[in-house]
Short mmCIF file of C-alpha atoms and ligand atoms in Angstrom, two decimals:
data_model
loop_
_atom_site.label_atom_id
_atom_site.label_comp_id
_atom_site.label_asym_id
_atom_site.label_seq_id
_atom_site.Cartn_x
_atom_site.Cartn_y
_atom_site.Cartn_z
CA MET A 1 -16.49 26.98 -1.09
CA GLU A 2 -13.57 24.68 -1.95
CA GLY A 3 -13.08 23.96 -5.68
CA LYS A 4 -13.44 20.50 -7.18
CA VAL A 5 -10.14 18.62 -7.29
CA LYS A 6 -9.29 16.42 -10.27
CA ARG A 7 -9.04 12.77 -9.16
CA VAL A 8 -5.96 10.72 -10.05
CA THR A 9 -7.08 7.85 -12.29
CA THR A 10 -5.48 4.94 -14.13
CA ARG A 11 -5.21 7.28 -17.11
CA THR A 12 -3.41 9.93 -15.02
CA LEU A 13 -0.86 7.30 -13.99
CA ALA A 14 -0.32 6.18 -17.59
CA GLU A 15 0.23 9.81 -18.61
CA MET A 16 2.68 10.27 -15.73
CA LYS A 17 4.70 7.29 -16.96
CA ALA A 18 4.67 8.69 -20.50
CA ARG A 19 6.03 12.05 -19.37
CA LYS A 20 8.39 10.41 -16.83
CA GLU A 21 6.76 12.11 -13.84
CA PRO A 22 7.31 9.93 -10.74
CA ILE A 23 4.23 8.53 -9.00
CA ALA A 24 4.13 8.92 -5.18
CA MET A 25 2.21 6.18 -3.38
CA LEU A 26 1.93 5.50 0.37
CA THR A 27 -0.12 3.07 2.37
CA ALA A 28 -3.06 4.38 4.40
CA TYR A 29 -5.50 2.58 6.64
CA ASP A 30 -7.66 5.20 8.33
CA TYR A 31 -9.52 8.47 7.67
CA THR A 32 -7.31 10.87 9.66
CA PHE A 33 -3.98 9.87 8.11
CA ALA A 34 -5.50 9.46 4.63
CA ARG A 35 -6.77 13.04 4.73
CA LEU A 36 -3.28 14.34 5.59
CA LEU A 37 -1.66 12.22 2.87
CA ASP A 38 -4.18 13.38 0.29
CA GLU A 39 -3.55 17.03 1.23
CA ALA A 40 0.22 16.37 0.99
CA GLY A 41 -0.19 15.43 -2.68
CA ILE A 42 0.17 11.65 -2.56
CA ASP A 43 -1.03 10.33 -5.93
CA VAL A 44 -2.12 6.84 -4.84
CA LEU A 45 -3.26 5.69 -1.40
CA LEU A 46 -2.73 1.97 -1.03
CA VAL A 47 -4.90 0.34 1.61
CA GLY A 48 -2.28 -2.36 2.05
CA ASP A 49 -2.84 -5.69 3.71
CA SER A 50 0.18 -4.53 5.75
CA ALA A 51 -2.67 -3.30 7.98
CA SER A 52 -2.45 -6.85 9.28
CA ASN A 53 1.04 -5.99 10.65
CA VAL A 54 0.99 -2.29 11.52
CA ILE A 55 -2.64 -1.92 12.63
CA ALA A 56 -3.58 -5.36 13.96
CA GLY A 57 -0.14 -6.51 15.19
CA HIS A 58 -0.03 -9.81 13.31
CA GLU A 59 3.34 -11.21 12.28
CA THR A 60 2.28 -11.59 8.62
CA THR A 61 -0.31 -10.24 6.19
CA ILE A 62 -2.04 -13.61 6.02
CA PRO A 63 -4.70 -13.27 8.76
CA ILE A 64 -6.40 -10.07 7.56
CA THR A 65 -9.90 -10.66 6.18
CA LEU A 66 -11.87 -9.27 3.26
CA ASP A 67 -14.30 -7.54 5.65
CA GLN A 68 -11.38 -5.89 7.46
CA MET A 69 -9.85 -4.66 4.17
CA ILE A 70 -13.23 -3.24 3.17
CA TYR A 71 -13.52 -1.46 6.54
CA HIS A 72 -10.08 0.18 6.15
CA GLY A 73 -10.76 0.92 2.47
CA GLY A 74 -14.00 2.78 3.26
CA ALA A 75 -12.25 4.99 5.83
CA VAL A 76 -9.52 5.93 3.34
CA VAL A 77 -11.97 6.54 0.47
CA ARG A 78 -13.97 8.96 2.65
CA ALA A 79 -10.79 11.02 3.17
CA ALA A 80 -9.31 11.06 -0.34
CA ARG A 81 -10.38 13.96 -2.54
CA ARG A 82 -7.58 13.76 -5.13
CA ALA A 83 -5.69 10.49 -4.60
CA MET A 84 -6.65 7.26 -6.25
CA VAL A 85 -7.47 4.61 -3.62
CA VAL A 86 -6.28 1.04 -4.24
CA VAL A 87 -7.33 -1.73 -1.83
CA ASP A 88 -5.28 -4.91 -1.41
CA MET A 89 -7.14 -8.17 -1.95
CA PRO A 90 -6.37 -10.25 1.15
CA PHE A 91 -4.82 -13.70 1.14
CA GLY A 92 -7.36 -16.36 0.21
CA SER A 93 -9.72 -14.02 -1.64
CA TYR A 94 -8.37 -14.48 -5.18
CA GLN A 95 -5.99 -17.47 -5.40
CA GLY A 96 -7.22 -20.54 -7.19
CA ASP A 97 -10.73 -19.52 -8.22
CA SER A 98 -11.15 -16.56 -10.56
CA LYS A 99 -14.92 -16.37 -9.97
CA ALA A 100 -14.36 -16.05 -6.22
CA ALA A 101 -11.69 -13.44 -7.02
CA LEU A 102 -14.16 -11.40 -9.04
CA HIS A 103 -16.75 -11.67 -6.27
CA ALA A 104 -14.21 -10.40 -3.70
CA ALA A 105 -13.10 -7.54 -5.99
CA ILE A 106 -16.74 -6.52 -6.53
CA ARG A 107 -17.32 -6.48 -2.77
CA ILE A 108 -14.27 -4.23 -2.29
CA MET A 109 -15.43 -1.81 -4.99
CA LYS A 110 -19.09 -1.67 -3.87
CA GLU A 111 -18.62 -1.68 -0.11
CA SER A 112 -15.49 0.48 0.29
CA GLY A 113 -15.87 2.76 -2.74
CA ALA A 114 -12.24 2.08 -3.78
CA HIS A 115 -11.04 2.92 -7.28
CA ALA A 116 -8.97 -0.24 -7.87
CA VAL A 117 -7.73 -3.45 -6.26
CA LYS A 118 -4.24 -4.94 -5.92
CA LEU A 119 -3.27 -8.58 -5.79
CA GLU A 120 -0.01 -10.50 -5.54
CA GLY A 121 1.52 -13.00 -7.95
CA GLY A 122 2.16 -13.69 -11.61
CA GLU A 123 1.08 -16.45 -13.95
CA ALA A 124 -0.94 -18.23 -11.21
CA VAL A 125 -3.29 -15.25 -10.81
CA VAL A 126 -3.47 -14.07 -14.42
CA GLU A 127 -6.89 -15.65 -14.94
CA SER A 128 -8.23 -13.78 -11.89
CA VAL A 129 -6.71 -10.52 -13.15
CA ARG A 130 -8.32 -11.01 -16.58
CA ARG A 131 -11.73 -11.77 -15.08
CA ILE A 132 -11.65 -8.80 -12.67
CA VAL A 133 -10.46 -6.41 -15.37
CA SER A 134 -13.17 -7.64 -17.76
CA ALA A 135 -15.75 -6.58 -15.14
CA GLY A 136 -14.39 -3.04 -15.36
CA ILE A 137 -12.33 -3.11 -12.17
CA PRO A 138 -8.76 -1.77 -12.42
CA VAL A 139 -6.15 -4.19 -11.09
CA MET A 140 -2.65 -3.39 -9.80
CA GLY A 141 -0.22 -6.33 -9.78
CA HIS A 142 2.54 -7.06 -7.25
CA LEU A 143 5.69 -9.10 -7.96
CA GLY A 144 9.04 -9.78 -6.29
CA LEU A 145 8.76 -10.15 -2.52
CA THR A 146 5.05 -10.86 -2.20
CA PRO A 147 4.40 -11.01 1.58
CA GLN A 148 1.38 -13.31 1.29
CA SER A 149 3.84 -16.03 0.13
CA ILE A 150 6.25 -15.47 3.01
CA TYR A 151 6.07 -19.04 4.28
CA GLN A 152 6.94 -20.30 0.81
CA PHE A 153 9.90 -17.89 0.54
CA GLY A 154 11.01 -18.67 4.11
CA GLY A 155 12.06 -15.07 4.83
CA TYR A 156 12.14 -11.44 3.66
CA ARG A 157 15.31 -11.67 1.51
CA VAL A 158 15.75 -9.78 -1.79
CA ARG A 159 13.93 -11.72 -4.53
CA ALA A 160 14.87 -12.50 -8.15
CA LYS A 161 18.65 -12.26 -7.66
CA GLU A 162 19.22 -15.56 -9.47
CA PRO A 163 18.60 -15.79 -13.22
CA PRO A 164 15.69 -18.30 -13.16
CA GLU A 165 13.64 -16.23 -10.69
CA ALA A 166 14.53 -13.00 -12.54
CA GLU A 167 13.40 -14.57 -15.81
CA LYS A 168 10.11 -15.68 -14.23
CA LEU A 169 9.55 -12.16 -12.90
CA ARG A 170 10.13 -10.65 -16.37
CA ARG A 171 7.61 -13.10 -17.84
CA ASP A 172 5.04 -12.57 -15.04
CA ALA A 173 5.26 -8.79 -15.50
CA GLN A 174 4.47 -9.13 -19.21
CA LEU A 175 1.61 -11.55 -18.49
CA LEU A 176 0.04 -9.18 -15.94
CA ALA A 177 0.28 -6.24 -18.33
CA ALA A 178 -1.24 -8.35 -21.14
CA ALA A 179 -4.07 -9.43 -18.79
CA GLY A 180 -4.97 -5.75 -18.31
CA ALA A 181 -3.25 -4.74 -15.05
CA PHE A 182 -2.87 -0.94 -15.00
CA ALA A 183 0.26 -0.81 -12.79
CA LEU A 184 2.67 -3.13 -11.04
CA VAL A 185 4.31 -3.01 -7.63
CA LEU A 186 7.87 -4.40 -7.61
CA GLU A 187 9.01 -5.27 -4.10
CA LYS A 188 12.57 -5.91 -2.94
CA ILE A 189 14.26 -6.90 -6.19
CA PRO A 190 17.61 -5.73 -7.65
CA ALA A 191 17.47 -2.20 -9.07
CA PRO A 192 18.80 -3.19 -12.55
CA LEU A 193 16.04 -5.81 -12.92
CA ALA A 194 13.39 -3.28 -11.83
CA GLN A 195 14.78 -0.83 -14.38
CA GLU A 196 14.66 -3.41 -17.16
CA VAL A 197 11.06 -4.38 -16.30
CA THR A 198 10.04 -0.72 -16.04
CA GLU A 199 11.49 0.08 -19.46
CA SER A 200 9.96 -2.98 -21.11
CA LEU A 201 6.42 -2.56 -19.73
CA PRO A 202 3.66 -0.33 -21.13
CA ILE A 203 2.24 0.17 -17.59
CA PRO A 204 3.78 2.06 -14.63
CA THR A 205 5.90 0.20 -12.07
CA ILE A 206 5.90 1.28 -8.44
CA GLY A 207 8.89 0.17 -6.43
CA ILE A 208 9.52 -0.63 -2.78
CA GLY A 209 13.09 -1.69 -2.24
CA ALA A 210 13.44 -1.90 -6.04
CA GLY A 211 15.73 1.08 -6.68
CA PRO A 212 15.32 4.49 -8.27
CA TYR A 213 14.34 3.53 -11.82
CA CYS A 214 10.70 2.54 -11.26
CA ASP A 215 7.93 4.87 -12.45
CA GLY A 216 6.90 5.47 -8.85
CA GLN A 217 7.70 4.61 -5.25
CA VAL A 218 5.69 3.29 -2.31
CA LEU A 219 6.47 2.91 1.39
CA VAL A 220 4.47 1.66 4.34
CA LEU A 221 3.27 4.80 6.15
CA HIS A 222 4.08 3.65 9.69
CA ASP A 223 7.63 2.72 8.65
CA MET A 224 8.42 6.00 6.86
CA LEU A 225 6.98 8.06 9.72
CA GLY A 226 9.23 6.26 12.21
CA LEU A 227 6.34 4.73 14.14
CA ASN A 228 7.83 1.28 13.81
CA LYS A 229 11.45 1.37 14.96
CA GLU A 230 12.02 -2.40 14.87
CA PHE A 231 11.79 -2.56 11.07
CA SER A 232 14.94 -1.17 9.42
CA PRO A 233 15.57 -2.58 5.94
CA ARG A 234 18.10 -0.80 3.73
CA PHE A 235 15.40 0.57 1.42
CA LEU A 236 13.49 2.38 4.17
CA ARG A 237 14.02 6.14 4.44
CA ARG A 238 12.48 7.56 7.63
CA TYR A 239 10.93 11.00 7.16
CA ALA A 240 10.00 11.53 10.81
CA ASP A 241 10.49 10.10 14.27
CA LEU A 242 6.85 9.96 15.31
CA ALA A 243 7.47 7.17 17.82
CA THR A 244 9.50 9.61 19.91
CA VAL A 245 7.02 12.46 19.41
CA VAL A 246 4.05 10.29 20.43
CA LYS A 247 5.83 8.72 23.42
CA GLU A 248 7.03 12.12 24.72
CA ALA A 249 3.55 13.65 24.40
CA CYS A 250 1.90 10.70 26.16
CA THR A 251 4.52 10.63 28.93
CA ARG A 252 3.89 14.35 29.60
CA TYR A 253 0.12 13.70 29.64
CA VAL A 254 0.54 10.89 32.21
CA GLN A 255 2.65 13.19 34.41
CA ASP A 256 0.15 16.05 34.15
CA VAL A 257 -2.77 13.79 35.10
CA LYS A 258 -0.88 12.18 37.99
CA GLN A 259 0.18 15.60 39.33
CA ARG A 260 -3.35 17.00 38.92
CA ASP A 261 -1.88 19.57 36.56
CA PHE A 262 -4.40 18.58 33.88
CA PRO A 263 -7.06 19.78 33.47
CA SER A 264 -6.68 23.31 34.80
CA LEU A 265 -9.73 25.42 35.66
CA VAL A 266 -9.35 27.19 32.32
CA GLU A 267 -9.78 23.81 30.66
CA SER A 268 -12.93 23.12 32.73
CA TYR A 269 -16.58 24.30 32.54
CA GLU A 270 -18.27 26.45 35.21
O1 KIV B 301 0.46 -4.12 1.91
C1 KIV B 301 1.33 -3.29 1.60
O2 KIV B 301 1.70 -2.40 2.36
C2 KIV B 301 1.95 -3.43 0.29
C3 KIV B 301 3.12 -2.53 -0.01
C4 KIV B 301 4.33 -3.04 0.67
C5 KIV B 301 3.33 -2.38 -1.46
O3 KIV B 301 1.55 -4.22 -0.49
#
């Protein structure tokens, strides 16, 4: 019988920050990959709303729904024995109305079994963060390039390069921590700013395109596995070329079927 594995919790992450042990987070959207990632030792599985892009093929993260996030969240939760599972709150489920935000967060926790939720933004969402946290639900924040605001930004450029936006980010980070967020994703901001925020915050920061000084790192699974060759930002390190592996395997399968080489009699029943 397999032994019980100790689950990564918000407390584990706080302890990791304290002892300067980097946190490894990756996105996951389905049972099969999540099981592999969990076995590989990933600390946090983020059911990102990037599912809207890499799973559903939308151009942005905006169209994905709460029901769809719950569906992906449940699949990942069923696979994760050790990793903490964080589910993104989709666009429209938390902005503007903190009661609606709490309702959406409760649905994610009850229906997917996730261990925490993540939402994007600073001061404008602090009331929602406070309300969700006060219901006992851990919240991860997300600042810098927040993809749900892509039409406001007008592109995927590095954020907070100019002093006013950097100053706002510093302030938003403090506000989120004060509202009870347990961790903060910093996306596509200058490394020195990410370092400063990381050192000034009591909670762990997890960077994507934010340099080496964050308390942890996150990448989108399909990008780091080389499944998505069109996306090549500077911050992306590819750990595999699965697009080639998958295409070669499928091309060989097509040939075998067409040539009646598959299945053989050994692969058939009498
Ligand atoms: O949805 C997502 O994949 C994310 C990561 C980029 C942090 O939010």
